[in-house]
Tab-separated table of C-alpha atoms and ligand atoms in Angstrom:
chain	number	residue	atom	x	y	z
M	28	MET	CA	-40.327	-19.987	-21.465
M	29	PHE	CA	-37.253	-21.462	-19.899
M	30	GLY	CA	-38.526	-24.914	-20.774
M	31	LYS	CA	-37.778	-24.283	-24.425
M	32	PHE	CA	-34.336	-23.129	-23.597
M	33	SER	CA	-32.344	-26.334	-23.693
M	34	ARG	CA	-29.005	-26.901	-21.987
M	35	ARG	CA	-27.444	-27.102	-25.441
M	36	HIS	CA	-28.693	-23.596	-26.238
M	37	PHE	CA	-27.429	-22.301	-22.963
M	38	ALA	CA	-24.016	-23.840	-23.410
M	39	LYS	CA	-23.802	-22.377	-26.871
M	40	LEU	CA	-24.809	-18.943	-25.708
M	41	ALA	CA	-22.273	-18.964	-22.916
M	42	GLY	CA	-19.590	-20.020	-25.325
M	43	PHE	CA	-19.174	-23.305	-23.529
M	44	SER	CA	-19.079	-25.423	-26.655
M	45	ALA	CA	-16.141	-23.493	-28.014
M	46	LEU	CA	-14.350	-23.859	-24.715
M	47	ALA	CA	-15.111	-27.558	-24.534
M	48	MET	CA	-13.629	-28.023	-27.980
M	49	ALA	CA	-10.504	-26.207	-26.986
M	50	ALA	CA	-10.206	-28.397	-23.911
M	51	THR	CA	-10.346	-31.622	-25.930
M	52	PRO	CA	-6.962	-32.547	-27.331
M	53	ALA	CA	-7.289	-32.414	-31.103
M	54	LYS	CA	-7.180	-35.798	-32.811
M	55	SER	CA	-4.196	-35.658	-35.026
M	56	ALA	CA	-2.152	-37.948	-37.126
M	57	ASP	CA	0.846	-36.179	-35.656
M	58	ASN	CA	1.557	-37.796	-32.294
M	59	ASN	CA	3.693	-34.866	-31.229
M	60	ALA	CA	0.715	-32.495	-31.144
M	61	GLN	CA	0.487	-30.656	-27.761
M	62	PRO	CA	-2.747	-31.081	-25.827
M	63	ALA	CA	-4.547	-27.727	-25.641
M	64	ALA	CA	-4.286	-25.943	-22.293
M	65	ASP	CA	-7.220	-26.471	-19.925
M	66	PRO	CA	-9.288	-23.258	-20.230
M	67	HIS	CA	-10.727	-23.867	-16.770
M	68	ALA	CA	-7.373	-24.160	-15.047
M	69	PRO	CA	-6.910	-21.678	-12.192
M	70	ALA	CA	-4.676	-18.721	-12.984
M	71	ARG	CA	-1.499	-19.336	-11.044
M	72	PHE	CA	0.882	-16.859	-9.486
M	73	PRO	CA	4.621	-17.474	-9.790
M	74	GLU	CA	6.316	-19.981	-7.520
M	75	GLY	CA	7.397	-18.327	-4.250
M	76	PHE	CA	4.977	-15.391	-4.614
M	77	VAL	CA	4.771	-13.629	-1.235
M	78	TRP	CA	1.242	-13.437	0.153
M	79	GLY	CA	0.840	-11.002	2.999
M	80	THR	CA	-1.333	-8.564	4.828
M	81	ALA	CA	-0.619	-5.094	6.212
M	82	THR	CA	-1.322	-2.642	9.042
M	83	SER	CA	0.324	0.462	10.481
M	84	ALA	CA	1.355	1.438	14.000
M	85	TYR	CA	-0.902	4.389	14.750
M	86	GLN	CA	-3.929	2.712	13.206
M	87	ILE	CA	-3.842	-0.360	15.463
M	88	GLU	CA	-1.433	-0.172	18.409
M	89	GLY	CA	-3.102	2.083	20.986
M	90	ALA	CA	-0.976	2.334	24.174
M	91	VAL	CA	0.031	5.840	23.168
M	92	HIS	CA	1.429	6.702	26.589
M	93	GLU	CA	3.151	3.426	27.339
M	94	ASP	CA	6.810	2.512	27.736
M	95	GLY	CA	8.133	5.973	27.017
M	96	ARG	CA	6.388	6.648	23.689
M	97	GLY	CA	6.281	10.333	22.781
M	98	PRO	CA	3.435	12.098	20.960
M	99	SER	CA	3.202	12.033	17.164
M	100	ILE	CA	1.594	14.564	14.841
M	101	TRP	CA	-1.350	12.188	14.495
M	102	ASP	CA	-1.994	12.118	18.275
M	103	ILE	CA	-2.157	15.885	18.335
M	104	PHE	CA	-4.162	16.134	15.121
M	105	ALA	CA	-6.725	13.499	16.112
M	106	HIS	CA	-7.255	15.259	19.437
M	107	THR	CA	-7.951	18.560	17.671
M	108	PRO	CA	-11.747	19.045	17.525
M	109	GLY	CA	-13.270	18.730	14.070
M	110	LYS	CA	-10.431	16.862	12.387
M	111	ILE	CA	-11.727	13.278	12.580
M	112	ALA	CA	-15.169	12.432	11.155
M	113	ASP	CA	-16.430	10.535	14.214
M	114	GLN	CA	-14.439	12.630	16.720
M	115	SER	CA	-12.405	9.543	17.611
M	116	ASN	CA	-8.669	9.085	18.064
M	117	ALA	CA	-6.370	6.067	18.128
M	118	ASP	CA	-5.413	6.219	21.828
M	119	ARG	CA	-6.724	2.676	22.145
M	120	ALA	CA	-7.565	1.654	18.553
M	121	ASN	CA	-7.181	-2.146	18.286
M	122	ASP	CA	-5.155	-2.388	21.494
M	123	HIS	CA	-2.716	-4.336	19.370
M	124	TYR	CA	0.191	-3.328	21.633
M	125	HIS	CA	-1.264	-5.742	24.198
M	126	ARG	CA	-2.971	-8.186	21.848
M	127	TYR	CA	-0.257	-8.705	19.263
M	128	LYS	CA	-0.035	-12.454	19.950
M	129	GLU	CA	-3.715	-12.909	19.228
M	130	ASP	CA	-3.301	-10.793	16.078
M	131	VAL	CA	-0.340	-12.817	14.834
M	132	GLY	CA	-2.658	-15.798	15.317
M	133	LEU	CA	-5.109	-14.156	12.925
M	134	ILE	CA	-2.398	-13.842	10.268
M	135	LYS	CA	-1.463	-17.450	10.779
M	136	ALA	CA	-5.090	-18.559	10.465
M	137	LEU	CA	-5.163	-16.791	7.095
M	138	GLY	CA	-2.227	-18.784	5.892
M	139	ALA	CA	-0.401	-15.544	4.996
M	140	ARG	CA	3.341	-15.925	5.039
M	141	ALA	CA	4.277	-12.239	5.283
M	142	TYR	CA	3.165	-9.312	7.399
M	143	ARG	CA	3.820	-5.645	6.740
M	144	PHE	CA	3.657	-3.578	9.936
M	145	SER	CA	5.049	-0.165	10.766
M	146	ILE	CA	7.305	0.983	13.552
M	147	ALA	CA	6.248	4.059	15.494
M	148	TRP	CA	9.139	6.513	15.309
M	149	PRO	CA	7.969	8.262	18.541
M	150	ARG	CA	8.280	5.000	20.457
M	151	VAL	CA	11.916	4.702	19.425
M	152	PHE	CA	12.932	8.386	19.555
M	153	PRO	CA	10.263	10.214	21.590
M	154	ASP	CA	11.862	13.547	20.663
M	155	GLY	CA	12.436	12.512	17.058
M	156	SER	CA	16.204	12.494	17.439
M	157	GLY	CA	18.824	12.425	20.165
M	158	LYS	CA	18.556	9.739	22.808
M	159	PRO	CA	16.601	6.600	21.906
M	160	ASN	CA	14.012	5.355	24.350
M	161	PRO	CA	15.498	2.149	25.786
M	162	LYS	CA	12.119	0.404	25.688
M	163	GLY	CA	11.221	1.786	22.257
M	164	LEU	CA	12.048	-1.191	20.104
M	165	ASP	CA	11.228	-3.901	22.646
M	166	PHE	CA	7.671	-4.198	21.402
M	167	TYR	CA	8.827	-4.740	17.807
M	168	ASP	CA	11.417	-7.245	19.022
M	169	ARG	CA	8.623	-9.249	20.589
M	170	LEU	CA	6.393	-8.857	17.543
M	171	VAL	CA	9.122	-9.978	15.136
M	172	ASP	CA	9.902	-13.030	17.298
M	173	GLU	CA	6.242	-13.953	17.464
M	174	LEU	CA	5.907	-13.644	13.686
M	175	LEU	CA	8.963	-15.781	13.022
M	176	LYS	CA	7.798	-18.382	15.527
M	177	ASN	CA	4.651	-18.674	13.429
M	178	GLY	CA	6.443	-18.886	10.097
M	179	ILE	CA	5.504	-15.343	9.033
M	180	GLU	CA	8.092	-13.126	7.347
M	181	PRO	CA	8.211	-9.605	8.844
M	182	PHE	CA	8.269	-6.619	6.436
M	183	ALA	CA	8.820	-3.464	8.508
M	184	THR	CA	7.816	0.040	7.424
M	185	LEU	CA	9.774	2.821	9.115
M	186	TYR	CA	7.347	5.675	8.588
M	187	HIS	CA	3.606	5.395	8.275
M	188	TRP	CA	2.845	9.077	8.969
M	189	ASP	CA	3.420	9.247	12.739
M	190	LEU	CA	6.119	11.914	12.873
M	191	PRO	CA	7.332	12.728	16.410
M	192	GLN	CA	5.520	15.950	17.386
M	193	PRO	CA	8.677	17.667	18.733
M	194	LEU	CA	10.140	17.636	15.198
M	195	GLN	CA	7.013	19.363	13.939
M	196	ASP	CA	7.008	21.911	16.762
M	197	GLN	CA	10.697	22.732	16.653
M	198	ILE	CA	11.667	22.635	12.981
M	199	GLY	CA	8.404	22.351	11.026
M	200	GLY	CA	8.708	18.605	10.483
M	201	TRP	CA	9.458	17.744	6.858
M	202	GLN	CA	9.794	21.444	6.074
M	203	SER	CA	13.346	21.074	7.326
M	204	SER	CA	16.070	18.806	5.976
M	205	GLU	CA	16.995	18.233	9.646
M	206	THR	CA	13.964	15.926	9.727
M	207	SER	CA	15.393	14.022	6.748
M	208	LYS	CA	18.608	13.539	8.724
M	209	ALA	CA	16.763	12.526	11.883
M	210	PHE	CA	14.858	9.977	9.812
M	211	GLY	CA	18.123	8.568	8.480
M	212	ASP	CA	19.488	8.195	12.029
M	213	TYR	CA	16.305	6.521	13.222
M	214	ALA	CA	16.447	4.132	10.231
M	215	GLY	CA	20.048	3.198	11.041
M	216	TYR	CA	19.214	2.553	14.683
M	217	VAL	CA	16.274	0.308	13.772
M	218	ALA	CA	18.441	-1.531	11.241
M	219	GLU	CA	21.064	-2.254	13.909
M	220	ARG	CA	18.472	-3.689	16.238
M	221	LEU	CA	16.175	-5.614	13.898
M	222	THR	CA	17.940	-6.702	10.724
M	223	ASP	CA	19.318	-9.815	12.356
M	224	ARG	CA	15.732	-11.064	11.875
M	225	VAL	CA	14.035	-8.612	9.511
M	226	ASN	CA	15.054	-9.030	5.867
M	227	ASN	CA	12.844	-6.413	4.228
M	228	ILE	CA	12.297	-2.768	5.078
M	229	PHE	CA	9.970	-0.197	3.523
M	230	THR	CA	11.259	3.314	4.183
M	231	LEU	CA	8.301	5.705	3.836
M	232	ASN	CA	4.655	4.948	3.300
M	233	GLU	CA	2.839	7.038	0.705
M	234	PRO	CA	4.776	10.285	0.469
M	235	GLY	CA	2.349	11.254	-2.291
M	236	ARG	CA	-0.405	11.241	0.289
M	237	PHE	CA	1.146	12.594	3.441
M	238	VAL	CA	2.954	15.437	1.687
M	239	ASN	CA	-0.088	16.721	-0.187
M	240	PHE	CA	-2.767	15.969	2.388
M	241	GLY	CA	-0.658	16.865	5.424
M	242	TYR	CA	1.386	19.843	4.251
M	243	GLY	CA	-0.525	21.110	1.226
M	244	TRP	CA	-4.245	20.743	1.748
M	245	GLY	CA	-4.546	20.700	5.536
M	246	ILE	CA	-6.565	17.473	5.529
M	247	ASP	CA	-4.175	15.104	7.329
M	248	ALA	CA	-1.686	15.754	10.131
M	249	PRO	CA	-0.003	18.177	10.640
M	250	GLY	CA	-2.822	20.061	8.899
M	251	LEU	CA	-0.764	22.680	7.041
M	252	LYS	CA	-1.620	24.503	3.833
M	253	LEU	CA	1.762	25.535	2.527
M	254	PRO	CA	2.238	27.462	-0.692
M	255	THR	CA	3.448	25.402	-3.666
M	256	ALA	CA	7.146	26.261	-3.440
M	257	GLU	CA	7.289	25.210	0.215
M	258	LEU	CA	5.265	22.107	-0.516
M	259	ASN	CA	7.709	21.076	-3.241
M	260	GLN	CA	10.529	21.622	-0.776
M	261	VAL	CA	8.779	19.338	1.731
M	262	ARG	CA	8.491	16.681	-0.988
M	263	HIS	CA	12.193	17.021	-1.700
M	264	HIS	CA	13.086	16.638	1.993
M	265	VAL	CA	10.939	13.535	2.157
M	266	ALA	CA	12.759	12.027	-0.839
M	267	LEU	CA	16.047	12.978	0.817
M	268	GLY	CA	14.915	11.290	4.047
M	269	HIS	CA	14.230	8.138	2.045
M	270	GLY	CA	17.747	8.227	0.517
M	271	LEU	CA	19.435	8.852	3.857
M	272	ALA	CA	17.478	5.965	5.359
M	273	VAL	CA	18.563	3.618	2.555
M	274	GLN	CA	22.200	4.572	3.155
M	275	ALA	CA	21.925	4.225	6.932
M	276	ILE	CA	20.315	0.794	6.632
M	277	ARG	CA	23.098	-0.363	4.321
M	278	ALA	CA	25.744	1.045	6.673
M	279	ARG	CA	24.340	-0.162	9.961
M	280	GLY	CA	22.121	-3.141	9.103
M	281	ARG	CA	22.971	-6.726	8.215
M	282	ALA	CA	24.404	-7.139	4.734
M	283	GLY	CA	21.785	-8.318	2.280
M	284	VAL	CA	18.789	-6.643	3.903
M	285	LYS	CA	16.396	-5.402	1.210
M	286	VAL	CA	15.047	-1.842	1.134
M	287	GLY	CA	12.517	0.143	-0.873
M	288	PRO	CA	9.768	2.779	-0.599
M	289	ALA	CA	5.994	2.179	-0.538
M	290	GLU	CA	4.258	4.808	-2.640
M	291	ASN	CA	0.638	5.399	-3.520
M	292	ILE	CA	1.761	5.969	-7.054
M	293	ALA	CA	-0.377	8.280	-9.160
M	294	ALA	CA	-2.018	5.448	-11.114
M	295	CYS	CA	-2.231	6.369	-14.807
M	296	LEU	CA	-4.069	3.956	-17.100
M	297	PRO	CA	-4.824	3.932	-20.811
M	298	ALA	CA	-8.500	4.857	-21.193
M	299	ILE	CA	-8.676	2.411	-24.096
M	300	ASP	CA	-5.838	-0.030	-24.689
M	301	THR	CA	-4.212	1.172	-27.885
M	302	PRO	CA	-0.427	1.359	-28.309
M	303	GLU	CA	-0.653	5.185	-28.403
M	304	ASN	CA	-2.654	5.402	-25.208
M	305	ILE	CA	-0.406	2.892	-23.432
M	306	ARG	CA	2.556	5.078	-24.341
M	307	ALA	CA	0.627	8.118	-23.072
M	308	ALA	CA	-0.028	6.306	-19.766
M	309	GLU	CA	3.718	5.652	-19.485
M	310	ILE	CA	4.551	9.306	-20.051
M	311	ALA	CA	1.882	10.357	-17.540
M	312	THR	CA	3.150	7.853	-14.947
M	313	ARG	CA	6.664	9.197	-15.258
M	314	GLU	CA	5.675	12.869	-15.109
M	315	LEU	CA	3.046	12.623	-12.393
M	316	ASN	CA	5.370	10.612	-10.137
M	317	ALA	CA	8.514	12.621	-10.827
M	318	GLY	CA	8.610	14.166	-7.338
M	319	PHE	CA	9.218	10.921	-5.507
M	320	LEU	CA	9.469	7.588	-7.368
M	321	GLY	CA	10.936	9.316	-10.422
M	322	VAL	CA	13.726	11.120	-8.625
M	323	ILE	CA	14.540	7.998	-6.601
M	324	LEU	CA	14.737	5.787	-9.674
M	325	GLU	CA	16.263	8.250	-12.131
M	326	GLY	CA	18.415	10.437	-9.890
M	327	LYS	CA	16.894	13.579	-11.353
M	328	TYR	CA	13.650	15.496	-11.583
M	329	THR	CA	12.131	15.284	-15.062
M	330	GLU	CA	12.219	18.369	-17.268
M	331	GLY	CA	8.431	18.331	-17.317
M	332	PHE	CA	8.270	18.390	-13.513
M	333	LEU	CA	10.741	21.282	-13.214
M	334	GLU	CA	9.120	23.215	-16.043
M	335	TYR	CA	5.659	22.804	-14.553
M	336	ALA	CA	6.883	23.850	-11.099
M	337	GLY	CA	8.694	26.868	-12.568
M	338	LYS	CA	9.697	29.295	-9.837
M	339	ASP	CA	8.140	26.943	-7.266
M	340	ALA	CA	10.561	24.104	-8.066
M	341	PRO	CA	12.400	22.620	-5.072
M	342	LYS	CA	15.940	23.734	-4.316
M	343	PHE	CA	18.405	20.877	-4.375
M	344	THR	CA	22.044	19.949	-4.858
M	345	ALA	CA	23.637	17.291	-7.046
M	346	GLU	CA	24.851	15.575	-3.867
M	347	GLU	CA	21.252	15.337	-2.600
M	348	LEU	CA	20.095	13.772	-5.869
M	349	LYS	CA	22.808	11.164	-5.461
M	350	ILE	CA	21.630	10.321	-1.955
M	351	ILE	CA	17.984	10.197	-3.035
M	352	SER	CA	18.784	7.782	-5.858
M	353	SER	CA	20.793	5.348	-3.713
M	354	PRO	CA	20.105	1.916	-5.234
M	355	ILE	CA	17.048	0.168	-3.839
M	356	ASP	CA	16.026	-3.479	-3.924
M	357	PHE	CA	12.328	-3.180	-4.695
M	358	VAL	CA	9.541	-0.715	-5.350
M	359	GLY	CA	6.420	-0.935	-3.185
M	360	LEU	CA	3.216	0.194	-4.864
M	361	ASN	CA	0.017	0.873	-2.939
M	362	ILE	CA	-2.771	0.303	-5.424
M	363	TYR	CA	-6.402	1.070	-4.722
M	364	ALA	CA	-8.106	3.081	-7.440
M	365	PRO	CA	-7.426	4.199	-10.991
M	366	GLN	CA	-6.483	7.863	-10.647
M	367	PHE	CA	-6.006	9.055	-14.210
M	368	TYR	CA	-7.398	7.515	-17.371
M	369	VAL	CA	-5.384	9.030	-20.190
M	370	VAL	CA	-5.360	9.189	-23.971
M	371	ALA	CA	-2.526	10.119	-26.311
M	372	LYS	CA	-1.907	13.722	-27.272
M	373	ASP	CA	0.364	14.879	-30.095
M	374	THR	CA	1.584	17.962	-28.304
M	375	LYS	CA	3.244	18.353	-24.904
M	376	PRO	CA	3.007	16.720	-22.384
M	377	GLY	CA	1.989	13.787	-24.597
M	378	PHE	CA	-1.137	12.747	-22.691
M	379	ASN	CA	-4.597	14.031	-21.908
M	380	VAL	CA	-6.416	13.142	-18.696
M	381	LEU	CA	-10.116	12.330	-19.158
M	382	PRO	CA	-12.685	13.491	-16.591
M	383	PHE	CA	-14.524	10.857	-14.548
M	384	PRO	CA	-18.289	10.778	-15.009
M	385	LYS	CA	-20.215	11.117	-11.742
M	386	SER	CA	-21.624	7.638	-12.326
M	387	PHE	CA	-18.202	5.934	-12.267
M	388	PRO	CA	-18.574	3.100	-9.715
M	389	HIS	CA	-16.842	3.184	-6.359
M	390	MET	CA	-16.629	1.048	-3.258
M	391	GLU	CA	-17.954	2.003	0.206
M	392	SER	CA	-15.350	4.802	0.403
M	393	GLU	CA	-16.197	7.410	-2.189
M	394	TRP	CA	-12.584	7.903	-3.209
M	395	LEU	CA	-12.165	4.219	-3.922
M	396	ARG	CA	-13.165	4.012	-7.581
M	397	ILE	CA	-13.270	0.514	-8.980
M	398	GLY	CA	-10.680	-0.213	-11.662
M	399	PRO	CA	-9.309	-3.758	-11.371
M	400	GLU	CA	-6.994	-3.193	-14.349
M	401	THR	CA	-5.042	-0.761	-12.145
M	402	ALA	CA	-3.420	-3.895	-10.704
M	403	TYR	CA	-2.299	-4.857	-14.201
M	404	TRP	CA	-1.253	-1.565	-15.771
M	405	VAL	CA	0.541	0.086	-12.889
M	406	PRO	CA	3.145	-2.647	-12.239
M	407	ARG	CA	3.523	-3.245	-15.980
M	408	ILE	CA	4.171	0.429	-16.675
M	409	VAL	CA	6.484	0.876	-13.670
M	410	ALA	CA	8.567	-2.154	-14.678
M	411	ASN	CA	8.745	-0.851	-18.209
M	412	ILE	CA	9.656	2.792	-17.676
M	413	TRP	CA	12.026	2.323	-14.748
M	414	LYS	CA	13.326	-1.187	-15.530
M	415	THR	CA	12.414	-2.265	-12.018
M	416	ASP	CA	13.103	-5.920	-11.364
M	417	ALA	CA	11.215	-6.342	-8.093
M	418	ILE	CA	7.824	-4.886	-7.241
M	419	TYR	CA	5.619	-5.485	-4.228
M	420	ILE	CA	2.008	-4.471	-4.104
M	421	SER	CA	2.527	-3.024	-0.651
M	422	GLU	CA	-1.188	-2.294	-0.176
M	423	ASN	CA	-4.441	-3.170	-1.887
M	424	GLY	CA	-7.880	-3.642	-0.416
M	425	THR	CA	-11.204	-1.975	0.143
M	426	SER	CA	-13.689	-0.702	2.663
M	427	SER	CA	-17.099	-2.329	2.854
M	428	GLU	CA	-20.264	-1.825	4.896
M	429	ASP	CA	-19.299	-4.893	6.948
M	430	LYS	CA	-22.465	-5.352	8.996
M	431	ILE	CA	-22.646	-8.382	11.258
M	432	SER	CA	-25.547	-10.574	10.069
M	433	ALA	CA	-28.090	-12.183	12.346
M	434	ASP	CA	-26.097	-15.409	12.178
M	435	GLY	CA	-23.009	-13.633	13.474
M	436	ASN	CA	-21.100	-13.587	10.179
M	437	VAL	CA	-19.923	-10.702	8.013
M	438	TYR	CA	-20.701	-11.385	4.349
M	439	ASP	CA	-18.477	-8.822	2.677
M	440	LEU	CA	-19.324	-9.933	-0.832
M	441	ASP	CA	-18.311	-6.569	-2.256
M	442	ARG	CA	-14.787	-6.944	-0.832
M	443	VAL	CA	-14.574	-10.455	-2.273
M	444	MET	CA	-15.712	-9.067	-5.638
M	445	TYR	CA	-13.121	-6.301	-5.498
M	446	LEU	CA	-10.270	-8.611	-4.490
M	447	ARG	CA	-11.178	-11.262	-7.045
M	448	ASN	CA	-11.088	-8.736	-9.859
M	449	TYR	CA	-7.912	-6.937	-8.789
M	450	LEU	CA	-6.073	-10.214	-8.176
M	451	THR	CA	-7.164	-11.544	-11.564
M	452	GLN	CA	-5.550	-8.508	-13.167
M	453	LEU	CA	-2.450	-8.818	-11.018
M	454	GLN	CA	-2.088	-12.446	-12.050
M	455	ARG	CA	-2.339	-11.342	-15.675
M	456	ALA	CA	0.657	-9.060	-15.080
M	457	THR	CA	2.736	-11.805	-13.436
M	458	ALA	CA	1.824	-14.263	-16.208
M	459	GLU	CA	3.265	-11.769	-18.705
M	460	GLY	CA	6.486	-11.624	-16.734
M	461	VAL	CA	5.983	-8.349	-14.843
M	462	PRO	CA	8.239	-8.852	-11.795
M	463	VAL	CA	5.681	-8.566	-8.994
M	464	ARG	CA	7.108	-10.548	-6.076
M	465	GLY	CA	4.338	-10.244	-3.543
M	466	TYR	CA	1.079	-8.708	-2.398
M	467	PHE	CA	-0.008	-7.220	0.950
M	468	LEU	CA	-3.719	-7.009	1.500
M	469	TRP	CA	-4.807	-3.885	3.391
M	470	SER	CA	-5.748	-4.632	6.043
M	471	LEU	CA	-5.452	-7.510	8.476
M	472	MET	CA	-8.266	-6.051	10.574
M	473	ASP	CA	-10.525	-3.004	10.781
M	474	ASN	CA	-8.670	-0.092	12.333
M	475	PHE	CA	-8.452	3.674	12.780
M	476	GLU	CA	-8.856	4.934	9.224
M	477	TRP	CA	-7.240	8.360	9.709
M	478	ILE	CA	-9.670	11.262	9.163
M	479	PHE	CA	-12.557	8.794	8.844
M	480	GLY	CA	-11.920	7.444	12.331
M	481	PHE	CA	-13.545	4.075	12.865
M	482	GLU	CA	-16.251	4.716	10.283
M	483	GLN	CA	-14.487	3.023	7.377
M	484	ARG	CA	-13.605	-0.631	7.718
M	485	PHE	CA	-10.854	-2.147	5.576
M	486	GLY	CA	-10.142	-5.333	7.528
M	487	LEU	CA	-10.240	-8.990	6.658
M	488	TYR	CA	-11.253	-9.408	10.292
M	489	HIS	CA	-14.093	-7.401	11.748
M	490	VAL	CA	-13.235	-5.606	14.983
M	491	ASP	CA	-15.652	-4.519	17.689
M	492	PHE	CA	-13.765	-1.549	19.100
M	493	GLU	CA	-15.632	-1.732	22.434
M	494	THR	CA	-14.996	-5.390	23.210
M	495	GLN	CA	-11.947	-5.839	20.948
M	496	VAL	CA	-13.478	-9.040	19.590
M	497	ARG	CA	-12.163	-9.933	16.121
M	498	ILE	CA	-14.240	-12.094	13.772
M	499	PRO	CA	-13.261	-13.322	10.307
M	500	LYS	CA	-15.259	-11.889	7.436
M	501	LEU	CA	-16.125	-13.917	4.336
M	502	SER	CA	-13.054	-12.418	2.657
M	503	VAL	CA	-10.821	-14.344	5.076
M	504	SER	CA	-12.069	-17.584	3.494
M	505	PHE	CA	-11.585	-16.101	0.038
M	506	TYR	CA	-8.028	-14.908	0.649
M	507	ARG	CA	-7.023	-18.059	2.518
M	508	ASP	CA	-8.053	-20.091	-0.498
M	509	VAL	CA	-6.115	-17.870	-2.940
M	510	ILE	CA	-3.012	-18.178	-0.761
M	511	ALA	CA	-3.341	-21.930	-0.326
M	512	ARG	CA	-3.639	-22.534	-4.079
M	513	ASN	CA	-1.331	-19.673	-5.128
M	514	ALA	CA	-3.959	-19.057	-7.755
M	515	ILE	CA	-7.133	-17.184	-8.547
M	516	GLY	CA	-10.153	-18.774	-10.164
M	517	ALA	CA	-11.191	-22.415	-10.222
X	10	LIG	C1	-3.633	4.025	2.434
X	10	LIG	C2	-2.875	4.106	3.746
X	10	LIG	C3	-3.381	3.134	4.782
X	10	LIG	C4	-4.888	3.044	4.763
X	10	LIG	C5	-5.395	2.750	3.376
X	10	LIG	C6	-6.892	2.572	3.279
X	10	LIG	O1	-3.549	5.254	1.790
X	10	LIG	O2	-1.512	3.865	3.534
X	10	LIG	O3	-2.873	3.513	6.028
X	10	LIG	O4	-5.430	4.210	5.266
X	10	LIG	O5	-5.001	3.800	2.527
């Protein structure tokens, strides 16, 4: 049967002949005619695009009792029976505290030129505030030096969920605005010590997640289930902490250091790309992110947010809104899955969210629905509604089964598929002028994935948590090639 199917037929079917015609410069009497663009040319990212990878302190460092580190809410939570799927904790994790040089070597082998890591607040202020631990920042000093020695730009995150436990015990953590102030002081102290070498700082990682999961639904540390009014107040204190940190970094850090948040933005996409639905996705993005990104970028809570919250709305002052909306240099967006597919609606709020069918595809993690166009729409919409001129994709990546094959390799073809598709969409955004400056792939290596323990692997490098051996997965080769060519596709 295939014998009858000539190459010419095949080429025609696949649309190759049309492409070939487009690739051939048209013969023209007019010598000024432009040759048609090569349809097979790789899709390039802008010059100077920052390619990086990311991790966080609690997920990789281990050494939880070393050099004066105090306990964080995640130490206590992970040691509470029944909280972590595999009953593990991150006491040792990747032992990165002792193996950081080897791990910087892994980043270098990737060819990545930026690394987003987080600083453990309880290493620096074991009690959360008051006297800093003299040895607290030494580890990050060494890490930063090692990165710079290897030509890798450090991007530090100040808070990736590991709140010092004493702040939780004594004042209810983010339930009190004293925690916002303590966070500002900690940020200023770090800025004094590190901004001679660190040019970029993310304040808080994923408030949208740690507020809801940690204080509202009891899923993450500290495991509270607060009523809505108190939860909204927590959210407000977190936004205030961000603003105070921005101000402290400006006051106490080197002039010119760049600051911004890293949020797992509620990703709202048009279900079908019509102008009406795109507008609806913009309205939804603004309303569903009003409690953090919105108030930071607009200096006010939207009417829709306050109306919806009603008597549960947070209490705030005009002075606090001013602090929260202190000018920032970039917006960090953690992008994994499409969260809301919306269509236009004539009446308030102007959008309708469609339900997901059970059959909607997802990656190894059930929550990680596959929607590559998230990497296109979210930065485009953010840049449009908030006139943002610098965006980083501060996290993107996926879990995979990641079994070691008989030949010793990990063929994570599903991760390569996921990355290829998301990066193709991200490139589409940059080609249209959306100001995405860089991309941090989550994660450098497998690590402690919060409530899933070590059961979900997100790394480019596979980690054996017994032997601490790291091996590159197939996706290392994929990502290295993207970075080297600053392009996707061949
Ligand atoms: C994000 C977190 C990160 C990691 C990835 C998979 O929500 O910021 O620490 O858990 O998800």
